[in-house]
Short mmCIF file of C-alpha atoms in Angstrom, two decimals:
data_model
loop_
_atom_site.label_atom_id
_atom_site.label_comp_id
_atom_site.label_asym_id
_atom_site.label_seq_id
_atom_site.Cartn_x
_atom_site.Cartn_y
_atom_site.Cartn_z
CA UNK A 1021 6.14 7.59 -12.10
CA UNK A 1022 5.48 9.79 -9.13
CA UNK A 1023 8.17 9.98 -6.31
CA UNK A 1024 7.13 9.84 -2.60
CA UNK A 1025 9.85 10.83 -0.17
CA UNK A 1026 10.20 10.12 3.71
CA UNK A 1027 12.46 11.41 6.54
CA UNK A 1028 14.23 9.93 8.19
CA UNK A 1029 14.37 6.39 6.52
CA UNK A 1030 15.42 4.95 10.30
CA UNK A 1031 15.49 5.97 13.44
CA UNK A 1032 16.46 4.88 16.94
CA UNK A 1033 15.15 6.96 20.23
CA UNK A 1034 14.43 6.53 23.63
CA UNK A 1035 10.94 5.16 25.61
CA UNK A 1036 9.16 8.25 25.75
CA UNK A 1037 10.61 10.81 23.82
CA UNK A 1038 8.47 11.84 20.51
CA UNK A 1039 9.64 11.37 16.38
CA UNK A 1040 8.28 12.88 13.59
CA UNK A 1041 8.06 11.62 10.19
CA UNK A 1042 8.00 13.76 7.17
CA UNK A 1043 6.52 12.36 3.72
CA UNK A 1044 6.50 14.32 0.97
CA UNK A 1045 5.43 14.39 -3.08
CA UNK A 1046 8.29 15.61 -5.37
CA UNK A 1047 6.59 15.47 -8.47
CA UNK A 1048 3.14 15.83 -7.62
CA UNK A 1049 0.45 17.63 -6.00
CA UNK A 1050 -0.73 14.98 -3.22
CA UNK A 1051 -4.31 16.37 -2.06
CA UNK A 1052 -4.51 13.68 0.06
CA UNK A 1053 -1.89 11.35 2.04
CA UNK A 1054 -2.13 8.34 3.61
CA UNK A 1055 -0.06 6.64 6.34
CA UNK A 1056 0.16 3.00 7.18
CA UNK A 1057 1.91 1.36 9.70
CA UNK A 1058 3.26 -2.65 9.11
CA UNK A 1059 4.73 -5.09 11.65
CA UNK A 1060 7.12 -7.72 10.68
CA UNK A 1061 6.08 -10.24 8.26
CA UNK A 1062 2.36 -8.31 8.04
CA UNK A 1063 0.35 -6.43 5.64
CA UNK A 1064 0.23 -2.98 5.60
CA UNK A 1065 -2.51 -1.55 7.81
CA UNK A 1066 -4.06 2.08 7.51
CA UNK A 1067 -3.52 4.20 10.28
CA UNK A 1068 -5.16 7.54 8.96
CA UNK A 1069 -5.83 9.63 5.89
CA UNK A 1070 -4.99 13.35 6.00
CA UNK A 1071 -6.30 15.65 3.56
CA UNK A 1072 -4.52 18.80 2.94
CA UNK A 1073 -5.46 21.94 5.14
CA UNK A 1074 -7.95 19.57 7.35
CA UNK A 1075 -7.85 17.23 10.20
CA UNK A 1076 -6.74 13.70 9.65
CA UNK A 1077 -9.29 10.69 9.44
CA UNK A 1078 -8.37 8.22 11.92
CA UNK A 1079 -8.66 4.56 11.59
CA UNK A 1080 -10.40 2.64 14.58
CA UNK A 1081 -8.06 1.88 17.51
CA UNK A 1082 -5.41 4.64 16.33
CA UNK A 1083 -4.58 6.37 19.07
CA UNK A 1084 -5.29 10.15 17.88
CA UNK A 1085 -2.77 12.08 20.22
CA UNK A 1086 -0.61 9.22 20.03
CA UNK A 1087 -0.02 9.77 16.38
CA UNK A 1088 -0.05 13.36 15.16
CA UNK A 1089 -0.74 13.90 11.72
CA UNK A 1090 -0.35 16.73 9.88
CA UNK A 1091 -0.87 18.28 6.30
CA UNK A 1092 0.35 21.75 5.98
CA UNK A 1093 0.62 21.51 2.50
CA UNK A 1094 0.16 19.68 -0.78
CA UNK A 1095 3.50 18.27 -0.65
CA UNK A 1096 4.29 17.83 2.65
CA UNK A 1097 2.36 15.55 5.84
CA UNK A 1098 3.83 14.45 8.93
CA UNK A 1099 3.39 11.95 11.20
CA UNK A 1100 5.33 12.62 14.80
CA UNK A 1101 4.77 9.38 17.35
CA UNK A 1102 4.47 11.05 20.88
CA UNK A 1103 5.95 9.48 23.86
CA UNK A 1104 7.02 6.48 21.97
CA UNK A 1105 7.51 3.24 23.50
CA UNK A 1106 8.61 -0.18 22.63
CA UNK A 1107 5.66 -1.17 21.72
CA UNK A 1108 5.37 1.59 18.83
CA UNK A 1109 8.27 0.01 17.22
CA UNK A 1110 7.21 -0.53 13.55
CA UNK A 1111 7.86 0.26 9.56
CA UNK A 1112 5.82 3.44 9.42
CA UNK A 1113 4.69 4.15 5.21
CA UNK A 1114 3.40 6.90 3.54
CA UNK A 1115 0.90 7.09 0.55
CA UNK A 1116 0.33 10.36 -1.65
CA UNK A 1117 -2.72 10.76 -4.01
CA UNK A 1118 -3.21 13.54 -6.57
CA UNK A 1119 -7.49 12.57 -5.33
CA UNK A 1120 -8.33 13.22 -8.65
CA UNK A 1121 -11.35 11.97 -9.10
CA UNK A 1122 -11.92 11.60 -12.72
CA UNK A 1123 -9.03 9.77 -13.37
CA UNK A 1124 -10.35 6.11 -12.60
CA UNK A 1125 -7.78 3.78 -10.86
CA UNK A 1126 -5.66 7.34 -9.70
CA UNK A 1127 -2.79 5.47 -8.29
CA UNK A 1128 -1.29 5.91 -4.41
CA UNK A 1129 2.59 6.43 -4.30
CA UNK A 1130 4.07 5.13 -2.14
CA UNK A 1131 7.16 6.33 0.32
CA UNK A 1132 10.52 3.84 1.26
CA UNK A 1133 9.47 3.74 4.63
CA UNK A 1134 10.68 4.56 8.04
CA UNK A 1135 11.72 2.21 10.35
CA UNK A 1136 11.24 2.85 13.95
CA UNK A 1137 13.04 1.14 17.11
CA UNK A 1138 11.97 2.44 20.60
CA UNK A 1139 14.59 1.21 23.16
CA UNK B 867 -15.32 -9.71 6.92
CA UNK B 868 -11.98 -9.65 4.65
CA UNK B 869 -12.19 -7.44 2.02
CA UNK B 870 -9.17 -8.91 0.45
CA UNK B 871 -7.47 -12.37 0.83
CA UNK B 872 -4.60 -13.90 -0.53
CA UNK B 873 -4.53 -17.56 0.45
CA UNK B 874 -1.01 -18.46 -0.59
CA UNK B 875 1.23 -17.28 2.24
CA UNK B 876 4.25 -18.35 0.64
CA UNK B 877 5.19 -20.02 -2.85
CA UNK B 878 8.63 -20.99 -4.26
CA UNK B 879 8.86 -20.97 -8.42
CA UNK B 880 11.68 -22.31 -10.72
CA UNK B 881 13.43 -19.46 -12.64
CA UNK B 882 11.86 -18.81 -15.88
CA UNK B 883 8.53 -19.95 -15.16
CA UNK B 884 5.09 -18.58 -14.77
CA UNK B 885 3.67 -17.82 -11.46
CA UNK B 886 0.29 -17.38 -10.67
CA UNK B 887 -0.51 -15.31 -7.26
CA UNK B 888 -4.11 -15.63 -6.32
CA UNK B 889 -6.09 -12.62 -4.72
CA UNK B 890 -10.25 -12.65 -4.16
CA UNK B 891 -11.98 -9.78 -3.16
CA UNK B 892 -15.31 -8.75 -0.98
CA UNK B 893 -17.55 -5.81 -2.10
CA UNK B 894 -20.91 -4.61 -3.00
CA UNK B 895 -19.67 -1.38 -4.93
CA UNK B 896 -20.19 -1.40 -8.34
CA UNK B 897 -16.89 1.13 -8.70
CA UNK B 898 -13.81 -0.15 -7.17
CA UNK B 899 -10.34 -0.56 -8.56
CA UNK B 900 -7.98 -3.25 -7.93
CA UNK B 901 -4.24 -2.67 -7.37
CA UNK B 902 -0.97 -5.36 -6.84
CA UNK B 903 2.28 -4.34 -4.86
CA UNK B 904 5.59 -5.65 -5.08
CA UNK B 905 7.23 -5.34 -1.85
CA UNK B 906 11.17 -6.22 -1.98
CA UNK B 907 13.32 -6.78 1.50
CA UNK B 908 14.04 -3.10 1.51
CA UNK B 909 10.55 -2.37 2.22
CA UNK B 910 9.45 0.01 -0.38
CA UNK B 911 5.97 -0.66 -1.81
CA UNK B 912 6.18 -0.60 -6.15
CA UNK B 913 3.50 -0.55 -7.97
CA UNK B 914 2.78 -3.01 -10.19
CA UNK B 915 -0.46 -3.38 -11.74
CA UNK B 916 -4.23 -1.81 -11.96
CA UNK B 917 -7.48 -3.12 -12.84
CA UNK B 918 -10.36 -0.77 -12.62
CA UNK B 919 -14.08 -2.77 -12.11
CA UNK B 920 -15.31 -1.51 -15.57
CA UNK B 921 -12.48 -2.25 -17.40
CA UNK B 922 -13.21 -5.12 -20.57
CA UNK B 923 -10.33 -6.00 -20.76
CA UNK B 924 -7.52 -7.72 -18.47
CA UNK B 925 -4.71 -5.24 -17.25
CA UNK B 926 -0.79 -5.93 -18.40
CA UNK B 927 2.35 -3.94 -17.51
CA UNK B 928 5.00 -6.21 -19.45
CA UNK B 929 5.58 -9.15 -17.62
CA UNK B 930 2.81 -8.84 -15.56
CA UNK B 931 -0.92 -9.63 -15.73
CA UNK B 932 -4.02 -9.26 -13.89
CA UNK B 933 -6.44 -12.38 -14.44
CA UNK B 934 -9.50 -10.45 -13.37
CA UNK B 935 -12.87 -12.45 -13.20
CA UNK B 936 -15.28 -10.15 -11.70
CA UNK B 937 -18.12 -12.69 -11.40
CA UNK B 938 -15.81 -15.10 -8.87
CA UNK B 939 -14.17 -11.67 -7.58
CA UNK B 940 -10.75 -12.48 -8.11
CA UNK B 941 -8.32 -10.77 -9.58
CA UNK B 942 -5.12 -12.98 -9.80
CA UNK B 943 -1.09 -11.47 -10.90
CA UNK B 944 0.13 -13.63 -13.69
CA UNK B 945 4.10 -13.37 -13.30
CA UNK B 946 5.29 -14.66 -16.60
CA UNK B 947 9.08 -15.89 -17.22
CA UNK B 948 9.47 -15.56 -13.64
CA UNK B 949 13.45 -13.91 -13.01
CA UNK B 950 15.54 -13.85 -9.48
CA UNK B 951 14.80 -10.55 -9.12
CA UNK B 952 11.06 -10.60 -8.35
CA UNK B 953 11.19 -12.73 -5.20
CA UNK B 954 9.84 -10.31 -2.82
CA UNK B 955 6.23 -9.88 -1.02
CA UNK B 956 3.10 -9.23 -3.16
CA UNK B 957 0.53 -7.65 -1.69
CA UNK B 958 -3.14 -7.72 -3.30
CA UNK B 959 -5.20 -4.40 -2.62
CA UNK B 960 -8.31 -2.86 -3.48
CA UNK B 961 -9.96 0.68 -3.82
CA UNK B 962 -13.34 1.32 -3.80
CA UNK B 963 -15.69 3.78 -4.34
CA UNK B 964 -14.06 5.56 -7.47
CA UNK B 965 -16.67 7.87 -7.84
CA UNK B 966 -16.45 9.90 -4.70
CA UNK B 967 -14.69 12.89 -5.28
CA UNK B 968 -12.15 12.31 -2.33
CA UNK B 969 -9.43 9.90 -2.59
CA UNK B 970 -10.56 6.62 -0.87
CA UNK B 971 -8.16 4.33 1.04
CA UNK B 972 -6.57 1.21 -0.10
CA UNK B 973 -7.07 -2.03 1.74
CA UNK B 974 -4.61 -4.73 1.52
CA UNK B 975 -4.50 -8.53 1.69
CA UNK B 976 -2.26 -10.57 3.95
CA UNK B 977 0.62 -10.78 1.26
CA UNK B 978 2.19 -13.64 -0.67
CA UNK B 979 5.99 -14.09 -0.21
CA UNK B 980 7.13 -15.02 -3.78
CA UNK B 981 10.58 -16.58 -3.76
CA UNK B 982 12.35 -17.38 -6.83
CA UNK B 983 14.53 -20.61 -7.08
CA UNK B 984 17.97 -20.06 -10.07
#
């Protein structure tokens, strides 16, 4: 099956200081890439969908220049959390689609994770 | 409303059995696909299982099985010879508008934490 990378796979910073998260498709074109963010003992919920070479899609109540999102190419997105605080503390996850239409069912791939503590 | 819900939080099975995990969903498209997760203490999401909404017949992958009723909109996992090894979350989701030419997000139920008694 497809392989979905992400970068770092934990990571500890300080209140305020910014992270960024890389995700990226090994194996696969992924024309569009989704990130999701999940609290302990939650679901997964959607924060935004970024299509390659265009601006993300932001889910309602997603803070927009809290959570940067970018997808320079069709491997690559990232996600950098600026001026994270305790609060932001989550498992951050990362989706890649091939979009392709025609194939009915076209599966998401999904990344291990990153797990974020904000001291 | 929910889209998708899972109304078994939690459910422990005897090794070797079959384990049903239930999953109803909500939605007035005609094209829509319908997807289960397995989601182990590491936290990686594996896919499992698909069921598109104009397939005839019910999805397998092996040991698992999608029990898809469209009329009653559920689409339950059939775990069958249940092993140690698939304790872990399951997480329902669902897909819809299959038709549009972008890819369309996937919404996910609550999550059923399967755990697997030796």
């Amino acid at each position: 099956g497809a392989v979905v990378s992400q970068h770092p796979s934990r990571v500890i910073c300080k209140s305020g200081t910014s992270v960024k998260i890389e995700c990226r498709s090994l194996d696969f074109q992924a024309t569009t890439m989704f990130w999701y963010r999940q609290f302990p003992k939650q679901s997964l919920m959607l924060m935004a969908t970024s299509n390659e070479g265009s601006k993300a899609t932001y889910e309602q109540g997603v803070e927009k220049d809290k959570f940067l999102i970018n997808h320079a190419s069709l491997t690559l997105s990232t996600l950098t959390v600026t001026s994270a605080h305790p609060e932001d503390s989550s498992f951050y996850i990362c989706s890649a689609s091939a979009g392709r239409r025609w194939l009915v069912g076209d599966t998401q791939y999904f990344g291990p994770g990153t797990r974020l503590t904000v001291l | 409303a929910q889209k998708i819900t899972q109304t078994q939080p939690g459910m422990f099975v005897q090794e070797k059995e079959a384990v049903t995990l239930d999953c109803t969903y909500d939605t007035s498209d005609p094209s829509y696909g319908l997807f289960w997760y397995k989601q182990p203490s590491s936290g990686e999401m594996i896919f499992l299982i698909y069921q598109g909404s104009y397939d005839q017949q019910n999805a397998t992958e092996g040991r698992y099985s999608l029990n898809f009723q469209k009329a009653r909109k559920s689409a339950n996992l059939v775990i069958s010879a249940s092993q140690l090894g698939d304790s872990a979350m399951y997480f329902c989701a669902m897909r819809e508008g299959l038709l549009d030419s972008s890819a369309s997000k996937i919404i996910f139920g609550s999550g059923t934490r399967l755990s697997i008694r030796p």
